[in-house]
Amino acid sequence: MSILVYTENWDGKFKKLSFELVSYAAAIAKEMGLDLTALSIGNVADDELNKLGNYGASKILKVENDKFNSLDNKALSKAVVAAAENVGAKIVVFAHNNLGKALAPRVSVKLNAGLVSGVTELPSSTSPFVVKKKVFTGKAFANVKVDAENVVLTFAQNSYEIVETGGSAAVEAFDPQVGDADFSTVVNETNKITGKVLLNDAEIVVSGGRGMKSGDNWGGLEELADLLNAGMACSRPVSDEGWRSHDEHVGQTGKIIAPNLYFAFGISGAIQHLGGVSSSKVIVAINKDPEAPIFEAADYGIVGDVFKVIPQLIEGVKEM
Amino acid sequence: MKILVLISNVPDTTTKIRFTGDNTAFDAAGVQWIINPWDELALTRAMELKEAGGVEKITVANVGEKITEATLRKALAVGADDAIRIDAPAKDAFFVASQLSKIAGDYDLILAGIEASDYNGNAVGGMLAELLDYNSVSAVSGINMDGDKFVINREIDGGSQVLSVTGPLVAIVQKGIAKEPRIPAMRGIMMARKKPLNVVEAVDAHEKTSFVNFELPPPKAACKMVDEENAKELITLLHEEAKVL
């Protein structure tokens, strides 16, 4: 018996998220006395696959079949289920990202499993299986009990420490035997975001709100983000006004992020905005209104004019 | 073509979250209920597709007790043609998806929100697709019809794609699917009273998860303030004290 973790790759490489995910799954496997198998679908070199061994995977099933490149949800779920059955998995763990969220519900039905999405901690009990997840968009947590024979989890990024075990994994080619009839998604066009730090991966995020006054005043924030290797974000009014792209909207109805450090410039901190950023480890708020609710959520704050503060911060970072 | 839009009845997004019964249940006292924001956008897009031609009917459906009918009526007022309420408490995502699978088989396109803003399950749309053996596309930020195909914009981790997918299909939608949610007009509210809202008995299904209890995040320590004229000090604090730079 085993735990299966689905490790997605990006152009043949894993990310910090992948290692965090494997570390998390390995800790559950250890607790339950099970093995950890990682499933990789796509063209990933064995050297890269072997890295997963260092985070606790003892076996890696690799599926190299270009048909899966279309990320067809039905076909990919079948492949994950085939792998789970192959290793007798009681628990399947996905990342709580676009692909994980797409596949986990389908896989849970097929495996007769209880699904808990967005888990943030190790299970508090494994029999019965009880695990904590975010609810009300980060405004609360729930302890969820699974009343089914199997468990499927999606794991919220940046909530578990990466643990290197020094172990190694056996790589095994695997054919999930998914037929052509199960592929119906045709990709006409793929646009990858390049040259920018992806918001979900960013350890530092620099975000601006209505206090930025227009779409023309973002040079300073971009410079600061660049210096800090940070992702750029914005509040909902900013993306609604078209000052910044919708991809950058963080908040209840936009992206939910959990960086180590979140800078909120000119963001009042409406409850919907806080829902998207409240899991950040440290929140810094700069706002001219001392009564702005963002200061209740923030760890550090400056009451003042963002346009006076930004150049000083840039200077401070350069001197660091 | 017929479109089914799944509706979740959720607390208004500005609701202060509280729990009762020794933190075992959400405190619904005084809560205003709304259509889940993503479902509202899905319904708006369904209306736009209907107005562009080729859609004969839009049905909205939910699983919930009688109290949730006000939310379905609102969806009818926005413009759905009819509504189905499956009469049972929404126990968990699998229970809800199992109920919906009994009424969803007649539709060419099923639109589900990426998550409900209450329990953030990210689950019902994908589970329903699996139960119906339909394909699903998640993180959908745009959808159009092209003959018997759907042309879909999908967000992937690190970019976006344009896809062609044949139906029947479950599209799990997020921000971008429609610009602004439609607000019901007075005429729509009047008409909604006469539109059919069919109550269907629940089928036997077992939930697979349950809430043991809830917790609120620990209160934050007071915000440490830095003077505007001395903003550089903030960088020093982040570097030396918080150790995040």
Coordinates of C-alpha atoms in Angstrom, one line a residue:
Chain A
M1 CA 0.0 0.0 0.0
S2 CA 1.1 3.5 -0.8
I3 CA 0.4 7.1 -1.0
L4 CA 0.4 8.6 -4.5
V5 CA 1.5 12.2 -5.1
Y6 CA 0.9 13.8 -8.5
T7 CA 3.9 15.9 -9.4
E8 CA 3.3 18.2 -12.3
N9 CA 6.3 19.5 -14.3
W10 CA 6.8 22.8 -16.1
D11 CA 8.8 22.3 -19.4
G12 CA 10.3 19.2 -17.9
K13 CA 11.3 20.8 -14.5
F14 CA 9.9 20.7 -11.0
K15 CA 9.5 23.7 -8.8
K16 CA 9.8 24.5 -5.2
L17 CA 6.1 23.7 -4.9
S18 CA 6.8 20.2 -6.2
F19 CA 9.3 19.5 -3.4
E20 CA 7.1 21.0 -0.8
L21 CA 4.2 18.8 -2.0
V22 CA 6.4 15.7 -1.9
S23 CA 7.7 16.6 1.6
Y24 CA 4.1 16.9 2.8
A25 CA 2.9 13.7 1.3
A26 CA 6.0 11.9 2.6
A27 CA 5.2 13.0 6.1
I28 CA 1.8 11.5 5.9
A29 CA 3.2 8.3 4.4
K30 CA 5.7 8.1 7.3
E31 CA 3.0 8.6 9.9
M32 CA 0.9 5.8 8.4
G33 CA 3.7 3.5 7.6
L34 CA 3.1 3.6 3.9
D35 CA 5.4 4.1 0.9
L36 CA 5.3 7.2 -1.2
T37 CA 5.0 7.0 -5.0
A38 CA 5.2 10.1 -7.2
L39 CA 3.4 10.1 -10.5
S40 CA 5.0 12.3 -13.3
I41 CA 3.2 12.7 -16.6
G42 CA 5.2 14.3 -19.4
N43 CA 8.8 14.4 -20.6
V44 CA 11.0 14.8 -17.5
A45 CA 14.6 13.6 -17.5
D46 CA 15.5 10.9 -15.0
D47 CA 17.9 13.3 -13.3
E48 CA 15.1 15.6 -12.6
L49 CA 12.8 12.8 -11.5
N50 CA 15.4 11.5 -9.1
K51 CA 15.3 14.8 -7.2
L52 CA 11.9 13.7 -5.8
G53 CA 13.7 10.9 -4.0
N54 CA 15.5 13.5 -1.9
Y55 CA 12.1 14.7 -0.5
G56 CA 10.7 11.3 0.4
A57 CA 9.4 9.6 -2.7
S58 CA 10.6 5.9 -2.8
K59 CA 9.2 5.2 -6.3
I60 CA 8.4 7.3 -9.3
L61 CA 5.9 6.2 -12.0
K62 CA 6.7 8.1 -15.2
V63 CA 4.3 8.4 -18.1
E64 CA 5.8 9.8 -21.3
N65 CA 3.0 10.2 -23.8
D66 CA 2.6 13.4 -25.7
K67 CA -1.2 12.9 -25.9
F68 CA -1.4 14.1 -22.3
N69 CA 0.1 17.5 -23.2
S70 CA -3.4 18.8 -24.0
L71 CA -4.2 18.5 -20.2
D72 CA -7.4 16.8 -21.0
N73 CA -9.1 16.5 -17.6
K74 CA -10.9 13.3 -18.3
A75 CA -7.9 11.5 -19.8
L76 CA -5.5 12.8 -17.1
S77 CA -7.8 11.7 -14.3
K78 CA -8.0 8.2 -15.8
A79 CA -4.2 8.1 -15.8
V80 CA -4.0 9.1 -12.2
V81 CA -6.6 6.6 -11.2
A82 CA -4.7 3.8 -13.1
A83 CA -1.5 4.8 -11.2
A84 CA -3.3 4.8 -7.9
E85 CA -4.6 1.4 -8.5
N86 CA -1.2 0.2 -9.7
V87 CA 0.4 1.1 -6.3
G88 CA -2.7 0.4 -4.2
A89 CA -2.9 4.0 -3.1
K90 CA -5.2 4.8 -0.1
I91 CA -4.4 8.5 -0.4
V92 CA -3.7 10.7 -3.5
V93 CA -2.3 14.1 -3.0
F94 CA -2.4 17.0 -5.6
A95 CA -1.2 20.6 -5.5
H96 CA -4.0 23.0 -4.8
N97 CA -3.3 24.8 -8.2
N98 CA -5.2 24.9 -11.5
L99 CA -4.4 21.4 -12.5
G100 CA -4.7 19.8 -9.1
K101 CA -8.1 21.5 -8.6
A102 CA -9.2 20.2 -12.0
L103 CA -8.2 16.6 -11.5
A104 CA -8.8 15.9 -7.8
P105 CA -12.6 15.9 -7.8
R106 CA -12.7 13.5 -10.7
V107 CA -10.2 11.2 -9.2
S108 CA -12.0 11.2 -5.9
V109 CA -15.2 9.9 -7.5
K110 CA -13.4 7.2 -9.3
L111 CA -11.5 6.0 -6.2
N112 CA -14.5 6.2 -3.9
A113 CA -12.6 8.7 -1.9
G114 CA -13.4 11.7 0.3
L115 CA -11.9 14.9 -1.1
V116 CA -10.5 17.6 1.1
S117 CA -9.2 20.6 -0.9
G118 CA -6.8 23.3 0.2
V119 CA -5.4 21.4 3.1
T120 CA -2.8 23.4 5.2
E121 CA -1.5 21.0 7.8
L122 CA -0.7 17.3 8.3
P123 CA -3.7 15.3 9.3
S124 CA -4.4 15.6 13.1
S125 CA -5.6 11.9 13.0
T126 CA -5.2 9.3 10.3
S127 CA -7.9 6.9 11.6
P128 CA -10.4 8.4 11.2
F129 CA -8.6 10.7 8.7
V130 CA -9.0 14.3 9.9
V131 CA -7.3 17.3 8.3
K132 CA -7.5 21.0 8.4
K133 CA -8.4 23.2 5.5
K134 CA -9.1 26.8 4.8
V135 CA -12.8 27.9 4.5
F136 CA -14.5 31.2 3.9
T137 CA -11.5 32.2 1.7
G138 CA -9.0 32.2 4.6
K139 CA -11.3 33.8 7.1
A140 CA -11.6 30.5 9.0
F141 CA -10.3 26.9 9.1
A142 CA -12.3 23.7 9.3
N143 CA -11.2 20.3 10.5
V144 CA -12.7 17.8 8.0
K145 CA -13.2 14.1 8.7
V146 CA -13.2 11.7 5.8
D147 CA -15.8 9.0 5.9
A148 CA -14.7 6.9 3.0
E149 CA -12.3 4.1 2.2
N150 CA -9.8 6.4 0.4
V151 CA -8.7 10.0 0.6
V152 CA -7.9 12.7 -2.0
L153 CA -6.2 15.9 -0.9
T154 CA -5.2 19.2 -2.6
F155 CA -2.4 20.8 -0.7
A156 CA -2.2 24.6 -0.3
Q157 CA 1.2 25.8 -1.4
N158 CA 3.5 27.5 1.1
S159 CA 2.1 25.9 4.2
Y160 CA 4.6 23.1 4.9
E161 CA 8.4 23.1 5.3
I162 CA 10.4 21.4 2.6
V163 CA 12.3 18.4 4.2
E164 CA 15.3 16.8 2.4
T165 CA 15.6 13.2 3.3
G166 CA 18.7 12.3 1.3
G167 CA 16.8 9.3 -0.1
S168 CA 16.5 8.1 -3.6
A169 CA 13.7 6.8 -5.7
A170 CA 13.3 4.0 -8.3
V171 CA 12.0 5.3 -11.6
E172 CA 9.6 3.0 -13.4
A173 CA 8.0 3.6 -16.8
F174 CA 4.2 3.3 -16.6
D175 CA 1.5 3.0 -19.2
P176 CA -1.9 4.0 -17.8
Q177 CA -3.7 2.6 -20.9
V178 CA -5.9 5.6 -21.6
G179 CA -7.7 5.1 -24.9
D180 CA -7.9 7.8 -27.7
A181 CA -11.6 8.1 -27.1
D182 CA -10.9 9.7 -23.7
F183 CA -9.1 12.7 -25.2
S184 CA -11.4 15.4 -26.5
T185 CA -9.5 18.6 -25.6
V186 CA -7.7 20.3 -28.5
V187 CA -5.3 23.0 -27.7
N188 CA -5.3 25.8 -30.4
E189 CA -3.0 28.2 -28.6
T190 CA -0.8 28.3 -25.5
N191 CA 0.5 31.6 -24.1
K192 CA 3.1 31.2 -21.4
I193 CA 3.9 34.1 -19.1
T194 CA 7.6 34.7 -19.5
G195 CA 10.0 37.1 -17.9
K196 CA 7.8 37.7 -14.9
V197 CA 7.7 36.2 -11.5
L198 CA 4.4 34.1 -11.4
L199 CA 2.2 35.3 -8.6
N200 CA 1.5 31.9 -7.2
D201 CA 5.2 31.1 -7.0
A202 CA 6.4 34.4 -5.7
E203 CA 7.9 34.6 -2.2
I204 CA 7.4 38.3 -2.1
V205 CA 4.5 40.1 -3.7
V206 CA 4.2 43.9 -4.3
S207 CA 0.6 45.0 -4.7
G208 CA -1.1 48.3 -5.5
G209 CA -4.7 49.5 -5.0
R210 CA -6.9 52.5 -5.7
G211 CA -4.3 54.7 -3.9
M212 CA -2.1 54.4 -7.0
K213 CA -4.5 56.9 -8.5
S214 CA -4.2 55.8 -12.2
G215 CA -2.6 53.2 -14.5
D216 CA 0.4 55.4 -15.2
N217 CA 2.0 55.5 -11.7
W218 CA 3.3 51.9 -11.5
G219 CA 6.9 52.4 -12.5
G220 CA 8.1 52.7 -8.8
L221 CA 6.2 49.5 -7.8
E222 CA 7.6 47.6 -10.8
E223 CA 11.1 48.8 -9.9
L224 CA 10.7 47.7 -6.3
A225 CA 9.2 44.3 -7.4
D226 CA 12.2 43.9 -9.8
L227 CA 14.7 44.6 -7.1
L228 CA 13.0 42.1 -4.7
N229 CA 12.4 39.5 -7.4
A230 CA 8.7 39.8 -6.4
G231 CA 5.5 39.2 -8.2
M232 CA 3.2 42.1 -9.0
A233 CA -0.4 42.1 -7.9
C234 CA -3.3 44.5 -7.5
S235 CA -6.7 44.9 -5.8
R236 CA -10.0 44.5 -7.6
P237 CA -10.8 48.1 -8.4
V238 CA -7.4 48.4 -10.1
S239 CA -8.1 45.5 -12.5
D240 CA -11.7 46.6 -13.0
E241 CA -10.4 50.0 -14.0
G242 CA -8.0 48.4 -16.4
W243 CA -5.0 50.0 -14.7
R244 CA -3.4 46.5 -14.5
S245 CA -4.2 43.1 -16.0
H246 CA -6.8 40.8 -14.5
D247 CA -4.1 38.2 -14.0
E248 CA -2.7 40.4 -11.2
H249 CA -6.0 40.7 -9.2
V250 CA -5.6 39.1 -5.8
G251 CA -8.6 38.8 -3.5
Q252 CA -11.6 36.7 -2.9
T253 CA -12.7 36.5 -6.6
G254 CA -9.2 36.8 -8.0
K255 CA -6.1 34.9 -7.1
I256 CA -5.6 33.6 -3.5
I257 CA -1.9 33.9 -2.6
A258 CA 0.3 33.0 0.4
P259 CA 3.7 34.6 0.0
N260 CA 6.2 35.1 2.8
L261 CA 5.9 38.9 2.4
Y262 CA 3.0 40.9 0.9
F263 CA 3.3 44.7 0.3
A264 CA -0.1 46.5 0.0
F265 CA 0.4 50.0 -1.4
G266 CA -2.7 52.2 -1.3
I267 CA -5.0 49.2 -0.6
S268 CA -7.7 49.9 2.0
G269 CA -8.1 46.2 2.8
A270 CA -11.8 45.4 2.1
I271 CA -12.7 42.0 3.6
Q272 CA -12.8 40.5 0.0
H273 CA -9.2 41.6 -0.6
L274 CA -8.0 40.3 2.7
G275 CA -9.5 36.9 1.9
G276 CA -7.0 36.6 -0.9
V277 CA -3.9 37.6 1.0
S278 CA -4.5 36.8 4.7
S279 CA -2.4 33.6 4.6
S280 CA 0.7 35.7 3.8
K281 CA 3.4 35.3 6.5
V282 CA 4.1 39.0 6.8
I283 CA 1.8 41.8 5.5
V284 CA 3.1 45.4 5.1
A285 CA 0.6 48.2 4.5
I286 CA 1.2 51.7 3.2
N287 CA -1.9 53.8 3.2
K288 CA -2.7 57.5 3.8
D289 CA -5.8 56.6 5.9
P290 CA -4.8 55.6 9.4
E291 CA -8.3 54.0 9.8
A292 CA -7.9 51.7 6.7
P293 CA -8.8 48.2 7.7
I294 CA -5.6 46.9 6.0
F295 CA -3.7 48.0 9.2
E296 CA -5.7 45.5 11.3
A297 CA -4.4 42.7 9.1
A298 CA -0.9 44.1 8.7
D299 CA 2.3 43.3 10.7
Y300 CA 4.1 46.5 9.6
G301 CA 2.6 49.7 8.4
I302 CA 3.3 53.3 7.3
V303 CA 0.6 55.9 7.3
G304 CA 1.5 58.2 4.5
D305 CA 1.6 59.0 0.8
V306 CA 2.6 55.9 -1.3
F307 CA 4.4 58.1 -3.7
K308 CA 6.7 59.5 -1.0
V309 CA 7.3 56.0 0.5
I310 CA 8.0 54.0 -2.6
P311 CA 11.3 55.8 -3.6
Q312 CA 12.6 55.5 0.0
L313 CA 11.9 51.8 0.0
I314 CA 13.7 51.4 -3.3
E315 CA 16.7 53.2 -1.9
G316 CA 16.5 51.0 1.3
V317 CA 16.5 47.8 -0.8
K318 CA 19.4 49.0 -2.9
E319 CA 21.4 49.7 0.2
M320 CA 20.6 46.4 1.8
Chain B
M1 CA -28.5 23.8 -27.0
K2 CA -29.4 23.8 -23.3
I3 CA -27.3 25.2 -20.6
L4 CA -27.4 24.2 -16.9
V5 CA -25.9 26.7 -14.4
L6 CA -25.1 25.3 -11.0
I7 CA -26.0 27.7 -8.2
S8 CA -24.5 27.7 -4.7
N9 CA -26.3 29.6 -2.0
V10 CA -23.6 31.4 0.1
P11 CA -23.3 34.1 2.8
D12 CA -22.7 37.6 1.4
T13 CA -19.0 38.0 0.9
T14 CA -18.8 40.8 3.6
T15 CA -20.3 38.5 6.3
K16 CA -18.4 38.4 9.5
I17 CA -17.7 34.7 10.0
R18 CA -18.8 33.2 13.3
F19 CA -19.6 29.7 14.5
T20 CA -22.0 28.3 17.0
G21 CA -22.5 25.0 18.9
D22 CA -19.0 24.9 20.3
N23 CA -17.6 25.8 16.9
T24 CA -19.3 23.0 15.1
A25 CA -21.6 24.9 12.8
F26 CA -21.6 28.2 10.8
D27 CA -23.6 30.9 12.6
A28 CA -26.3 31.8 10.0
A29 CA -28.0 34.3 12.3
G30 CA -28.6 37.6 10.4
V31 CA -26.7 36.4 7.4
Q32 CA -27.7 37.7 4.0
W33 CA -27.6 35.0 1.3
I34 CA -26.4 35.5 -2.2
I35 CA -25.6 33.6 -5.4
N36 CA -22.0 32.4 -5.2
P37 CA -20.0 35.1 -7.1
W38 CA -18.5 32.7 -9.7
D39 CA -22.0 31.1 -10.3
E40 CA -23.3 34.6 -10.8
L41 CA -20.7 35.2 -13.5
A42 CA -21.4 31.8 -15.1
L43 CA -25.1 32.8 -15.3
T44 CA -24.2 36.1 -16.8
R45 CA -22.1 34.4 -19.5
A46 CA -24.9 31.9 -20.2
M47 CA -27.3 34.9 -20.8
E48 CA -24.8 36.5 -23.2
L49 CA -24.5 33.2 -25.1
K50 CA -28.3 32.9 -25.3
E51 CA -28.6 36.5 -26.6
A52 CA -26.0 35.7 -29.3
G53 CA -28.4 32.9 -30.5
G54 CA -28.3 29.1 -30.5
V55 CA -29.3 28.6 -26.8
E56 CA -32.8 27.4 -26.3
K57 CA -32.9 27.3 -22.5
I58 CA -31.0 28.2 -19.4
T59 CA -31.8 26.2 -16.3
V60 CA -30.4 27.0 -12.8
A61 CA -30.1 24.3 -10.2
N62 CA -29.1 23.9 -6.6
V63 CA -29.2 21.4 -3.8
G64 CA -30.6 23.0 -0.7
E65 CA -33.5 23.4 1.7
K66 CA -36.5 25.8 1.1
I67 CA -34.6 28.8 2.4
T68 CA -32.3 28.7 -0.7
E69 CA -35.2 29.4 -3.0
A70 CA -34.8 33.2 -2.7
T71 CA -31.3 32.7 -4.3
L72 CA -32.8 30.7 -7.1
R73 CA -35.5 33.3 -7.6
K74 CA -32.8 35.9 -7.9
A75 CA -31.1 33.8 -10.7
L76 CA -34.5 33.6 -12.4
A77 CA -34.8 37.4 -12.1
V78 CA -31.3 37.7 -13.7
G79 CA -32.7 35.8 -16.7
A80 CA -32.6 32.0 -16.3
D81 CA -35.7 30.3 -17.9
D82 CA -36.4 27.8 -15.1
A83 CA -35.0 26.5 -11.9
I84 CA -34.6 23.2 -10.1
R85 CA -34.2 22.9 -6.4
I86 CA -33.2 19.4 -5.1
D87 CA -34.7 19.3 -1.7
A88 CA -31.9 18.3 0.7
P89 CA -29.3 20.0 2.8
A90 CA -26.0 20.3 0.8
K91 CA -24.1 17.8 3.0
D92 CA -20.8 17.7 1.1
A93 CA -19.6 18.1 -2.5
F94 CA -20.0 14.4 -3.4
F95 CA -23.6 14.4 -2.0
V96 CA -24.4 17.5 -4.0
A97 CA -22.8 16.3 -7.2
S98 CA -24.6 12.9 -6.9
Q99 CA -27.9 14.8 -6.6
L100 CA -27.2 17.0 -9.5
S101 CA -26.1 14.1 -11.7
K102 CA -29.8 12.9 -11.7
I103 CA -31.0 16.1 -13.3
A104 CA -28.0 17.2 -15.4
G105 CA -28.1 14.6 -18.2
D106 CA -30.2 16.7 -20.6
Y107 CA -27.9 19.6 -20.9
D108 CA -25.2 20.2 -23.5
L109 CA -23.2 22.6 -21.4
I110 CA -23.0 22.7 -17.6
L111 CA -21.4 25.7 -16.0
A112 CA -20.1 25.5 -12.4
G113 CA -18.2 28.1 -10.4
I114 CA -14.6 27.3 -9.6
E115 CA -15.5 27.2 -5.9
A116 CA -18.2 28.2 -3.5
S117 CA -17.1 31.2 -1.4
D118 CA -18.2 29.4 1.9
Y119 CA -16.4 26.1 2.1
N120 CA -14.0 26.5 -0.9
G121 CA -14.5 23.0 -2.0
N122 CA -13.4 23.3 -5.7
A123 CA -15.2 20.0 -6.2
V124 CA -18.8 19.8 -7.4
G125 CA -18.2 20.6 -11.1
G126 CA -15.4 18.0 -11.5
M127 CA -17.3 15.4 -9.5
L128 CA -20.4 15.9 -11.6
A129 CA -18.4 15.6 -14.8
E130 CA -17.0 12.3 -13.6
L131 CA -20.4 11.0 -12.5
L132 CA -21.9 11.8 -15.9
D133 CA -18.7 10.6 -17.7
Y134 CA -18.4 14.0 -19.5
N135 CA -15.3 15.9 -20.1
S136 CA -14.5 18.9 -18.0
V137 CA -12.4 22.0 -18.4
S138 CA -11.4 23.9 -15.2
A139 CA -10.1 27.5 -14.6
V140 CA -12.2 28.7 -17.6
S141 CA -12.0 32.4 -18.2
G142 CA -13.9 32.6 -21.5
I143 CA -16.3 30.5 -23.5
N144 CA -17.8 30.7 -27.0
M145 CA -19.7 28.4 -29.3
D146 CA -18.4 27.4 -32.7
G147 CA -20.8 25.0 -34.3
D148 CA -20.9 21.9 -32.1
K149 CA -17.7 22.8 -30.4
F150 CA -16.9 25.1 -27.5
V151 CA -14.0 27.5 -27.8
I152 CA -12.6 28.0 -24.3
N153 CA -10.0 30.2 -22.7
R154 CA -8.4 28.3 -19.8
E155 CA -5.8 29.5 -17.3
I156 CA -3.0 27.1 -16.7
D157 CA -0.2 27.3 -14.1
G158 CA 2.1 29.7 -15.8
G159 CA -0.1 30.9 -18.7
S160 CA -3.3 30.5 -20.6
Q161 CA -4.6 28.5 -23.5
V162 CA -7.3 28.5 -26.1
L163 CA -9.0 25.1 -26.5
S164 CA -11.6 23.5 -28.7
V165 CA -13.7 20.9 -26.8
T166 CA -16.8 19.0 -27.9
G167 CA -19.8 18.7 -25.6
P168 CA -21.5 17.6 -23.6
L169 CA -19.2 19.4 -21.2
V170 CA -18.8 20.7 -17.7
A171 CA -17.0 24.1 -17.7
I172 CA -15.7 25.2 -14.3
V173 CA -15.5 28.9 -14.6
Q174 CA -13.6 31.7 -12.8
K175 CA -12.9 35.4 -13.1
G176 CA -13.0 36.7 -16.6
I177 CA -15.8 34.5 -17.8
A178 CA -18.1 37.6 -17.8
K179 CA -17.1 41.2 -17.0
E180 CA -19.7 42.2 -14.4
P181 CA -22.4 40.1 -12.9
R182 CA -25.9 41.1 -14.1
I183 CA -28.2 42.6 -11.6
P184 CA -31.9 41.8 -11.9
A185 CA -34.0 44.6 -13.3
M186 CA -37.5 45.3 -11.9
R187 CA -39.1 43.6 -14.9
G188 CA -36.9 40.6 -14.4
I189 CA -38.0 40.4 -10.7
M190 CA -41.6 40.5 -11.7
M191 CA -41.2 37.9 -14.4
A192 CA -39.2 35.6 -12.1
R193 CA -42.3 35.1 -9.9
K194 CA -44.0 33.3 -12.8
K195 CA -41.1 31.2 -14.0
P196 CA -41.1 27.5 -13.0
L197 CA -39.1 26.6 -9.9
N198 CA -39.4 22.8 -9.7
V199 CA -38.7 21.1 -6.4
V200 CA -37.2 17.6 -6.9
E201 CA -36.9 15.0 -4.2
A202 CA -33.4 14.0 -3.2
V203 CA -32.0 10.6 -4.2
D204 CA -30.1 8.3 -1.8
A205 CA -26.5 9.3 -1.6
H206 CA -23.8 9.2 1.1
E207 CA -21.6 12.1 2.0
K208 CA -17.9 11.3 2.2
T209 CA -16.7 14.1 4.3
S210 CA -18.0 16.0 7.3
F211 CA -16.9 19.0 9.4
V212 CA -15.6 18.1 12.8
N213 CA -15.3 21.8 13.9
F214 CA -14.2 25.2 12.8
E215 CA -11.5 27.6 14.0
L216 CA -10.9 31.3 13.5
P217 CA -7.4 32.4 12.7
P218 CA -5.5 33.5 15.8
P219 CA -5.7 37.3 16.4
K220 CA -2.9 39.3 14.9
A221 CA -0.4 41.2 17.0
A222 CA -0.7 45.0 16.6
C223 CA 0.7 46.5 13.5
K224 CA 4.1 48.0 14.0
M225 CA 4.2 51.5 12.6
V226 CA 7.0 53.2 10.8
D227 CA 7.2 56.9 10.2
E228 CA 6.5 58.1 6.7
E229 CA 9.6 60.3 6.6
N230 CA 11.7 57.4 7.7
A231 CA 10.3 54.7 5.4
K232 CA 13.7 53.1 4.9
E233 CA 13.5 51.8 8.5
L234 CA 10.8 49.4 7.2
I235 CA 13.3 47.6 5.0
T236 CA 15.6 47.2 8.0
L237 CA 12.8 45.7 10.1
L238 CA 11.8 43.3 7.4
H239 CA 15.4 42.3 7.0
E240 CA 16.5 42.0 10.6
E241 CA 13.4 41.5 12.6
A242 CA 10.9 39.7 10.4
K243 CA 13.7 38.1 8.3
V244 CA 11.6 38.0 5.2
L245 CA 14.1 40.0 3.1

